[in-house]
Coordinates of C-alpha atoms and ligand atoms in Angstrom, one line a residue:
M1 CA 102.0 76.4 64.6
K2 CA 101.9 72.7 64.1
K3 CA 99.0 70.6 62.8
R4 CA 96.3 69.7 65.3
S5 CA 97.2 66.6 67.3
N6 CA 94.7 63.8 67.0
K7 CA 95.0 63.3 70.7
T8 CA 94.0 66.7 71.8
F9 CA 91.6 67.7 69.0
P10 CA 88.6 65.9 70.4
L11 CA 88.6 67.8 73.7
L12 CA 88.6 71.2 72.0
Y13 CA 86.0 69.8 69.7
W14 CA 83.8 68.8 72.6
R15 CA 84.2 72.3 74.2
R16 CA 83.0 73.9 71.0
I17 CA 80.1 71.5 70.7
A18 CA 79.1 72.1 74.3
Q19 CA 79.3 75.9 73.8
T20 CA 77.1 75.6 70.7
L21 CA 74.6 73.4 72.3
F22 CA 74.3 75.5 75.4
L23 CA 73.9 78.6 73.4
L24 CA 71.2 77.0 71.3
L25 CA 69.5 75.7 74.4
F26 CA 69.6 79.3 75.8
L27 CA 68.1 80.7 72.6
V28 CA 65.4 78.0 72.4
L29 CA 64.4 78.6 76.1
F30 CA 64.4 82.3 75.4
R31 CA 62.0 81.7 72.5
L32 CA 59.8 79.4 74.6
T33 CA 59.5 82.1 77.3
D34 CA 56.4 83.3 75.5
Y35 CA 52.7 82.7 75.2
K36 CA 52.2 79.8 72.8
G37 CA 48.4 79.4 73.0
E38 CA 48.7 77.4 76.3
D39 CA 48.2 78.6 79.8
Q40 CA 51.1 76.6 81.1
I41 CA 54.8 76.7 80.1
P42 CA 55.8 73.1 80.6
Y43 CA 59.6 73.7 80.2
A44 CA 62.1 75.0 82.8
V45 CA 62.6 78.2 80.8
N46 CA 64.4 79.9 83.7
I47 CA 66.9 77.1 84.2
F48 CA 70.0 79.2 83.4
F49 CA 69.1 81.6 86.2
R50 CA 68.4 78.8 88.6
L51 CA 71.9 77.4 87.9
D52 CA 73.5 80.7 88.5
P53 CA 75.4 80.8 91.9
L54 CA 75.7 84.6 91.9
V55 CA 71.9 85.1 91.6
A56 CA 71.4 82.4 94.3
A57 CA 73.9 83.9 96.7
A58 CA 72.7 87.5 96.3
A59 CA 69.0 86.6 96.4
M60 CA 69.3 84.5 99.4
L61 CA 71.5 87.0 101.3
A62 CA 69.0 89.8 100.5
A63 CA 66.0 87.6 101.4
R64 CA 67.8 86.1 104.4
A65 CA 66.1 82.9 103.4
L66 CA 66.9 79.7 101.6
I67 CA 65.2 79.9 98.2
S68 CA 64.6 76.4 97.1
L69 CA 64.2 77.3 93.4
L70 CA 67.8 78.4 93.4
L71 CA 69.4 75.4 95.0
L72 CA 70.2 74.0 91.6
S73 CA 73.1 76.4 91.6
L74 CA 74.9 74.0 94.0
I75 CA 75.5 71.8 91.0
V76 CA 77.6 74.6 89.4
I77 CA 79.4 75.3 92.7
G78 CA 80.2 71.6 93.1
L79 CA 81.5 71.2 89.6
T80 CA 83.5 74.3 89.8
L81 CA 85.3 73.0 92.9
I82 CA 86.2 69.9 90.9
L83 CA 86.8 71.2 87.4
G84 CA 87.5 74.9 87.9
R85 CA 86.0 77.7 85.8
F86 CA 84.5 75.4 83.1
F87 CA 81.2 77.3 83.3
C88 CA 82.8 80.3 81.6
G89 CA 84.5 78.3 78.9
W90 CA 81.9 75.7 78.1
F91 CA 78.5 76.8 79.4
C92 CA 77.9 80.6 79.7
P93 CA 76.0 81.9 76.6
L94 CA 77.4 85.4 77.1
G95 CA 80.9 84.0 77.1
T96 CA 80.1 82.0 73.9
L97 CA 78.6 85.1 72.2
L98 CA 81.8 87.1 73.1
D99 CA 83.9 84.3 71.6
L100 CA 81.7 84.3 68.5
F101 CA 82.1 88.1 68.2
Q102 CA 85.9 87.6 68.3
T103 CA 85.7 85.0 65.6
V104 CA 83.6 87.3 63.4
S105 CA 85.7 90.4 64.1
P106 CA 89.1 89.4 65.6
L107 CA 91.0 91.8 67.7
K108 CA 94.4 92.8 66.2
K109 CA 96.2 94.0 69.2
E110 CA 95.2 93.5 72.8
K111 CA 95.7 96.3 75.3
S112 CA 95.6 94.2 78.4
N113 CA 96.2 95.3 81.9
V114 CA 96.5 92.8 84.8
R115 CA 95.5 95.4 87.3
R116 CA 92.0 95.3 85.9
R117 CA 91.6 91.6 86.8
N118 CA 90.6 92.4 90.4
W119 CA 87.7 94.6 89.5
K120 CA 85.4 91.6 89.3
Y121 CA 86.2 90.6 92.9
L122 CA 85.5 94.1 94.0
L123 CA 82.2 94.1 92.1
L124 CA 81.3 90.8 93.6
G125 CA 82.1 92.0 97.1
F126 CA 80.0 95.1 96.5
I127 CA 77.0 93.0 95.2
L128 CA 77.0 90.5 98.0
L129 CA 77.5 93.1 100.8
S130 CA 74.8 95.4 99.3
A131 CA 72.4 92.4 99.1
F132 CA 73.1 91.6 102.7
L133 CA 72.4 95.3 103.6
G134 CA 69.1 95.2 101.7
F135 CA 70.1 97.0 98.5
P136 CA 70.1 94.2 95.8
V137 CA 72.0 95.2 92.7
V138 CA 72.8 91.8 91.4
G139 CA 70.4 92.2 88.5
Y140 CA 72.4 95.1 87.1
F141 CA 75.6 93.1 86.8
D142 CA 74.7 89.4 86.6
P143 CA 75.6 88.2 83.0
F144 CA 72.4 86.3 82.5
S145 CA 70.3 89.2 83.7
L146 CA 72.1 91.6 81.4
L147 CA 71.8 89.3 78.5
V148 CA 68.2 88.2 78.9
R149 CA 67.0 91.7 79.8
G150 CA 68.9 93.2 76.8
M151 CA 67.5 90.7 74.5
T152 CA 64.0 90.9 75.9
L153 CA 63.7 94.7 76.0
S154 CA 65.5 95.6 72.8
V155 CA 67.0 92.8 70.5
D156 CA 63.9 90.6 70.3
P157 CA 61.3 93.4 69.7
F158 CA 63.6 94.9 67.1
F159 CA 64.2 91.5 65.4
N160 CA 60.5 90.8 65.4
Y161 CA 59.6 94.2 64.0
T162 CA 62.2 94.0 61.2
V163 CA 61.2 90.5 60.1
G164 CA 57.5 91.4 60.3
S165 CA 58.0 94.6 58.3
F166 CA 60.0 92.8 55.7
F167 CA 57.3 90.2 55.0
D168 CA 54.6 92.8 55.3
F169 CA 56.4 94.8 52.5
L170 CA 56.7 91.7 50.3
Y171 CA 53.0 90.9 50.8
R172 CA 51.9 94.5 50.0
H173 CA 54.2 95.3 47.2
G174 CA 55.6 92.0 45.8
P175 CA 54.2 90.0 42.9
S176 CA 51.5 87.6 43.9
F177 CA 53.6 84.4 43.3
L178 CA 56.3 85.9 45.6
S179 CA 53.9 86.9 48.3
Q180 CA 52.4 83.3 48.3
I181 CA 55.9 81.9 49.0
S182 CA 56.8 84.7 51.5
E183 CA 53.6 84.2 53.5
S184 CA 54.3 80.5 54.0
I185 CA 57.9 81.3 55.1
Y186 CA 56.5 84.1 57.4
S187 CA 54.0 81.7 59.0
F188 CA 56.9 79.2 59.6
F189 CA 58.9 82.0 61.2
K190 CA 56.0 83.0 63.4
D191 CA 55.7 79.4 64.6
T192 CA 59.4 79.1 65.4
L193 CA 61.6 82.2 65.5
L194 CA 59.3 85.1 66.1
A195 CA 57.5 86.2 69.3
Y196 CA 53.8 85.6 69.8
N197 CA 53.1 89.3 69.3
Q198 CA 55.1 92.5 68.7
K199 CA 56.2 94.1 72.0
F200 CA 57.6 97.5 72.9
F201 CA 59.4 98.3 76.1
Y202 CA 60.5 101.3 78.1
L203 CA 64.3 101.5 78.6
S204 CA 64.9 99.4 75.6
L205 CA 67.7 101.7 74.4
L206 CA 69.4 101.7 77.8
S207 CA 69.4 97.9 77.9
L208 CA 70.7 97.8 74.4
L209 CA 73.5 100.2 75.1
I210 CA 74.6 98.2 78.1
L211 CA 74.7 95.1 76.0
I212 CA 76.6 96.9 73.2
A213 CA 79.1 98.2 75.8
I214 CA 79.9 94.6 76.9
F215 CA 80.7 93.7 73.3
A216 CA 82.5 97.0 72.6
L217 CA 84.9 96.2 75.4
E218 CA 86.0 93.3 73.2
R219 CA 87.9 95.9 71.2
I220 CA 90.2 96.4 74.1
E221 CA 91.0 92.8 75.0
R222 CA 89.4 89.4 74.4
R223 CA 86.8 88.5 77.0
F224 CA 87.2 91.9 78.7
W225 CA 83.9 91.4 80.5
C226 CA 84.8 87.9 81.7
K227 CA 88.3 88.7 82.8
N228 CA 87.7 92.0 84.5
L229 CA 84.1 92.7 85.3
C230 CA 81.8 89.7 85.5
P231 CA 80.9 89.2 89.1
L232 CA 79.7 85.7 88.4
G233 CA 83.1 85.1 86.8
G234 CA 84.7 86.5 90.0
L235 CA 82.7 84.1 92.2
L236 CA 83.7 81.1 90.0
A237 CA 87.3 82.3 89.9
L238 CA 87.4 82.4 93.7
L239 CA 86.0 78.8 93.9
S240 CA 88.4 77.7 91.1
R241 CA 91.3 78.6 93.2
F242 CA 90.5 75.4 95.1
S243 CA 89.7 73.3 92.1
W244 CA 91.2 69.9 91.5
L245 CA 91.6 70.0 87.7
R246 CA 94.6 72.1 86.8
G247 CA 96.7 72.9 83.7
H248 CA 100.4 72.2 83.9
I249 CA 103.3 73.1 81.6
Q250 CA 105.8 70.2 81.4
T251 CA 109.5 70.3 81.2
S252 CA 109.4 69.6 77.4
C253 CA 108.3 73.2 77.0
R254 CA 110.9 75.2 75.0
G255 CA 109.5 78.6 76.2
C256 CA 108.0 79.8 72.8
R257 CA 105.1 81.3 74.8
V258 CA 102.5 80.6 72.0
C259 CA 100.2 79.5 74.8
T260 CA 100.5 82.9 76.6
Q261 CA 99.6 84.7 73.4
I262 CA 96.6 82.5 72.4
C263 CA 95.0 82.2 75.9
R264 CA 91.8 84.3 75.7
M265 CA 91.7 84.6 79.5
E266 CA 95.4 85.5 79.8
A267 CA 95.6 82.7 82.4
I268 CA 99.2 81.7 81.4
D269 CA 101.9 84.1 82.6
Q270 CA 105.3 84.7 81.0
T271 CA 106.9 82.1 83.3
G272 CA 104.5 79.4 82.2
G273 CA 102.3 79.2 85.3
I274 CA 98.5 78.5 84.6
A275 CA 96.3 80.4 87.0
S276 CA 93.3 78.2 87.8
A277 CA 91.2 81.2 88.8
D278 CA 91.5 82.6 85.3
C279 CA 91.6 79.5 83.1
N280 CA 88.2 78.8 81.7
L281 CA 89.3 75.4 80.3
C282 CA 88.8 76.4 76.7
L283 CA 91.8 74.0 76.0
D284 CA 93.2 76.2 73.1
C285 CA 96.7 75.9 74.7
L286 CA 96.4 72.1 74.9
H287 CA 95.6 72.1 71.2
L288 CA 98.0 74.7 69.9
C289 CA 101.1 74.1 72.0
P290 CA 103.8 73.1 69.3
D291 CA 105.6 71.0 71.9
K292 CA 102.5 69.3 73.3
A293 CA 103.9 70.4 76.7
I294 CA 100.6 71.3 78.3
S295 CA 98.5 68.8 80.1
F296 CA 95.4 69.0 82.4
A297 CA 95.1 66.7 85.3
F298 CA 93.5 66.3 88.7
K299 CA 95.8 67.5 91.4
K300 CA 95.3 68.3 95.1
P301 CA 94.9 72.1 95.4
E302 CA 97.7 74.0 97.0
Q303 CA 97.2 74.6 100.7
R304 CA 97.4 78.4 100.3
P305 CA 96.2 79.8 97.0
V306 CA 98.1 82.9 95.7
P307 CA 96.7 86.1 97.3
L308 CA 94.3 88.1 95.2
G309 CA 96.5 91.2 95.2
I310 CA 93.8 93.8 95.9
S311 CA 95.3 96.9 97.4
R312 CA 94.2 97.9 100.9
R313 CA 93.0 101.3 99.6
V314 CA 90.8 99.8 96.9
F315 CA 89.4 97.1 99.3
I316 CA 88.5 99.7 101.9
G317 CA 86.9 101.9 99.1
T318 CA 84.7 99.1 98.0
L319 CA 83.7 98.1 101.5
S320 CA 82.8 101.7 102.4
S321 CA 80.8 102.2 99.2
A322 CA 79.0 98.9 99.8
L323 CA 78.2 100.1 103.3
I324 CA 77.3 103.7 102.5
L325 CA 75.7 103.7 99.1
P326 CA 72.9 101.2 99.8
T327 CA 72.0 103.0 103.0
F328 CA 72.1 106.4 101.3
L329 CA 70.0 105.3 98.3
K330 CA 67.6 103.3 100.3
V331 CA 66.9 106.2 102.8
R332 CA 66.5 108.5 99.8
A333 CA 64.0 106.2 98.2
E334 CA 62.0 105.4 101.3
T335 CA 61.5 109.1 102.1
K336 CA 59.6 109.5 98.8
N337 CA 55.8 109.0 98.7
P338 CA 55.2 105.7 97.1
D339 CA 54.5 106.1 93.4
P340 CA 50.8 105.5 92.7
T341 CA 51.6 104.0 89.3
L342 CA 53.8 101.3 90.8
I343 CA 51.6 98.3 90.2
R344 CA 53.4 95.0 90.6
P345 CA 52.4 91.8 88.7
P346 CA 49.9 89.4 90.4
G347 CA 51.6 87.1 92.8
A348 CA 54.4 89.6 93.5
I349 CA 55.5 89.3 97.1
K350 CA 55.5 92.3 99.5
E351 CA 57.4 95.2 98.0
N352 CA 60.6 95.1 100.1
F353 CA 60.9 91.4 99.7
F354 CA 60.1 91.7 96.0
L355 CA 63.0 94.0 95.4
D356 CA 65.3 91.7 97.3
R357 CA 64.4 88.8 95.2
C358 CA 63.8 90.3 91.7
V359 CA 67.0 89.9 89.6
R360 CA 65.7 92.2 86.8
C361 CA 65.9 89.3 84.3
G362 CA 62.9 90.5 82.4
E363 CA 61.4 87.0 82.0
C364 CA 58.0 88.2 83.3
M365 CA 58.0 91.1 80.9
K366 CA 58.9 88.9 78.0
V367 CA 56.1 86.4 78.7
C368 CA 53.4 88.9 79.5
I369 CA 50.8 88.4 76.7
N370 CA 49.6 92.0 76.6
N371 CA 53.0 93.7 76.9
A372 CA 51.6 95.1 80.1
L373 CA 54.7 94.6 82.3
Q374 CA 57.3 97.2 81.7
P375 CA 60.6 97.9 83.3
C376 CA 60.6 100.5 86.1
W377 CA 62.7 103.6 85.8
L378 CA 62.7 105.4 89.2
E379 CA 59.1 104.6 90.2
A380 CA 60.4 102.2 92.9
G381 CA 63.5 104.2 93.8
M382 CA 67.0 103.5 92.6
E383 CA 66.8 100.0 93.8
G384 CA 63.8 99.3 91.7
L385 CA 65.4 100.1 88.3
F386 CA 64.4 97.5 85.6
S387 CA 62.0 95.7 88.0
P388 CA 58.6 95.0 86.4
R389 CA 55.5 97.1 86.8
L390 CA 52.1 97.0 85.1
V391 CA 51.4 100.0 82.8
P392 CA 47.7 99.7 82.0
R393 CA 47.7 102.2 79.3
I394 CA 50.1 99.9 77.4
G395 CA 48.5 96.6 78.3
Y396 CA 46.4 95.0 81.0
C397 CA 46.8 91.9 83.1
E398 CA 45.0 89.1 81.3
F399 CA 42.4 87.6 83.6
N400 CA 43.1 84.0 82.5
C401 CA 46.9 84.2 82.6
T402 CA 49.4 83.1 85.2
L403 CA 52.6 83.0 83.0
C404 CA 54.7 85.6 84.9
G405 CA 54.6 83.6 88.1
Q406 CA 55.6 80.5 86.1
V407 CA 58.7 81.9 84.6
C408 CA 60.1 84.1 87.5
P409 CA 63.3 82.2 88.5
T410 CA 63.5 83.6 92.1
G411 CA 60.0 83.4 93.3
A412 CA 59.7 87.2 93.4
I413 CA 56.4 86.6 91.6
A414 CA 54.7 83.6 93.2
K415 CA 53.3 80.9 91.0
L416 CA 49.6 81.2 91.6
P417 CA 46.8 78.8 90.6
L418 CA 44.5 80.5 88.1
K419 CA 41.6 80.7 90.6
E420 CA 43.7 82.4 93.2
K421 CA 45.3 84.8 90.6
Q422 CA 41.8 85.9 89.5
K423 CA 41.1 87.1 93.0
T424 CA 44.5 88.7 93.6
V425 CA 44.2 92.5 94.0
I426 CA 47.1 94.3 92.4
G427 CA 45.6 97.8 92.2
R428 CA 42.4 99.7 92.3
A429 CA 40.6 101.7 89.6
Y430 CA 39.1 105.1 90.1
F431 CA 37.3 107.5 87.7
D432 CA 38.8 110.8 86.8
R433 CA 35.7 112.9 86.6
N434 CA 37.4 115.6 84.6
R435 CA 38.1 113.0 81.8
C436 CA 35.5 110.3 82.0
L437 CA 32.9 111.0 79.2
P438 CA 29.7 110.5 81.2
Y439 CA 31.0 112.8 84.0
A440 CA 33.1 115.4 82.0
Q441 CA 30.9 115.8 78.9
G442 CA 27.6 114.1 79.7
T443 CA 28.2 111.6 76.9
P444 CA 27.1 108.0 77.3
C445 CA 30.0 105.5 77.5
I446 CA 30.1 102.0 79.0
V447 CA 33.3 100.6 77.4
C448 CA 35.1 100.0 80.7
E449 CA 32.2 98.1 82.2
E450 CA 31.9 95.9 79.2
H451 CA 35.5 94.8 79.4
C452 CA 35.7 94.4 83.2
P453 CA 36.5 90.6 83.5
T454 CA 35.5 90.1 87.1
P455 CA 32.4 87.7 87.3
E456 CA 30.2 90.2 89.1
K457 CA 31.6 93.4 87.3
A458 CA 33.5 95.8 89.6
I459 CA 32.2 98.7 87.5
K460 CA 28.6 99.7 88.3
F461 CA 26.4 102.5 87.1
R462 CA 24.1 105.1 88.8
E463 CA 21.9 107.5 86.9
A464 CA 22.4 111.2 87.0
L465 CA 20.9 114.3 85.5
V466 CA 23.6 116.2 83.8
M467 CA 24.0 118.9 81.2
N468 CA 25.3 117.6 77.9
P469 CA 27.7 119.6 75.5
E470 CA 24.6 121.0 73.7
G471 CA 23.5 122.5 77.0
K472 CA 20.5 120.2 77.4
M473 CA 19.8 118.3 80.7
V474 CA 19.9 114.6 80.1
T475 CA 19.8 111.5 82.3
I476 CA 22.9 109.5 81.9
K477 CA 24.6 106.4 83.4
Q478 CA 27.7 107.3 85.3
P479 CA 30.1 104.5 86.2
Y480 CA 31.6 103.9 89.6
I481 CA 34.0 101.3 91.1
L482 CA 32.8 98.8 93.6
E483 CA 36.1 98.5 95.4
S484 CA 35.4 95.1 97.0
L485 CA 35.3 93.6 93.5
C486 CA 38.1 95.5 91.7
I487 CA 41.3 93.6 91.3
G488 CA 43.2 96.3 89.4
C489 CA 43.9 94.3 86.3
G490 CA 44.0 97.6 84.3
I491 CA 41.7 96.5 81.4
C492 CA 39.3 99.5 82.0
E493 CA 42.2 102.0 81.7
N494 CA 43.5 100.2 78.7
K495 CA 40.3 100.1 76.8
C496 CA 39.1 103.6 77.7
P497 CA 38.4 105.2 74.3
L498 CA 39.8 108.6 75.2
E499 CA 43.0 109.8 73.5
G500 CA 45.9 110.2 75.9
K501 CA 45.1 109.9 79.6
A502 CA 42.2 107.6 80.2
G503 CA 39.0 108.5 82.1
V504 CA 39.5 105.6 84.5
L505 CA 42.9 105.0 86.1
V506 CA 44.4 102.2 88.0
I507 CA 46.7 102.8 90.9
N508 CA 48.4 100.5 93.3
N509 CA 47.1 101.4 96.7
P510 CA 44.6 104.2 97.0
E511 CA 44.2 103.8 100.7
G512 CA 47.8 104.9 101.3
M513 CA 47.9 107.4 98.6
V514 CA 48.5 111.1 98.9
L515 CA 45.4 112.7 97.4
S516 CA 47.3 115.5 95.7
K517 CA 49.3 113.0 93.7
I518 CA 46.3 111.4 92.0
A519 CA 43.8 114.3 91.8
M520 CA 41.0 112.0 92.9
F521 CA 37.4 113.3 92.9
Ligands
SF4_601 S1 82.9 85.4 83.1 FE1 80.8 85.8 83.3 S2 80.0 86.3 81.3 FE2 82.1 85.4 81.1 S3 81.7 83.3 80.7 FE3 82.0 83.5 82.9 S4 80.0 83.8 83.7 FE4 79.8 84.1 81.5
SF4_602 S1 60.0 89.6 88.9 FE1 60.3 89.4 86.7 S2 62.2 90.6 86.4 FE2 62.1 90.0 88.6 S3 63.1 88.1 88.8 FE3 61.0 87.6 88.5 S4 60.8 87.3 86.3 FE4 62.7 88.4 86.6

């Protein structure tokens, strides 16, 4: 291959700079999606989601409403119609990470198969149709959701834990001069790289495995995910078919096909045609063509873009699964009794609308100070997988915090003023008299009442004459909940000193609850 041409080098250089900067921006915003000692997050930490046209399309189709927060995605749509699939080559952090992965561990021999290229369109059709039919699955396939959720639930906690343990080890076992240095480095890391506190999440292994699978596919072909699976890539590819900026191979081409081999998106076929739907404008071909026979220029799109080439059988299969699967799964989920432990964050909109809007990005779980928000498994049915729920035994909803509503990109959790949030009821507490010490053992305990943050205390006491463990009759204060004051923040369940299951439990909606499910006394 020839030396880099001075003329084309700068464009490639700019693409790499853009990829690096957007990846850094993504990582910085990821880090800033955390409690930093302030009640407000002054940055648009969810901007990547708000620019994502797939999230916007699916959330609006599911909600049957215009979601103003997501209108920023029109910028990406507009630019794609002009420039083509630049988003995938210049902007997307997952695409950049996949490129980095290839740089670190290059693939020797690609096993490509053009028939896989249409999978992303089928997935896109499935996602949009399912969203329209009320079974939103976009969060399971959107690249930003996959990346942010995987990093939030597994990579970040693991990183935090490893770094923390390393410095802890140095502090405990290292010589004093070393621990002095290491402590100042550790405190610098805590201010910059590390999370506010160590968090642990359910489903972290599953999220990690999904992320690993995306990178493992790079062992089959470069940008496997982007070429074949990414539904956002599919949407942008569809729009790019009408784009004005296109690559051309000029007559000076001698047919060496270097461009075909180096194109990471396999957008250049053996005859030298550059498919605008696949080209992500990485500009490698422009840079590496030995004859300098490739150029990119604005050109009126062809009247009729090349057909997608999806077979009728596959198309009908996708359509039917998008029609049948959501209905089947939804009916199955709705016939269940609602799970009493499904407590949504404060500000969460009504359950059905919530699931329509939540894109399972994990931003709310990441920012939750007390690690109280955890991803759902099947508590909200199949359609609720990875959506957030409060698990009081792990953490409680901080009375003075409104962060989850500030970071939610789709408005699934409304941004509430603090005063309003403090009055928002997310659940109700009740005492399990078989567990609670003053009831079950006649032992005094007022821990839950002491922690209750509501101004008038939702936990009250009444005196009762009971037999204690020594068999003596004693007068003891027994707690009870004043329902009109309880907001269900979960602090009572969290702070209950009993091992294992607490003596006071918080559930989402006791009025609608089946009594056998919660063994209420
Ligand atoms: S195809 Fe998807 S994951 Fe790949 S760069 Fe484009 S948007 Fe990102
Ligand atoms: S509710 Fe949480 S997981 Fe769902 S979209 Fe909002 S921030 Fe993301």
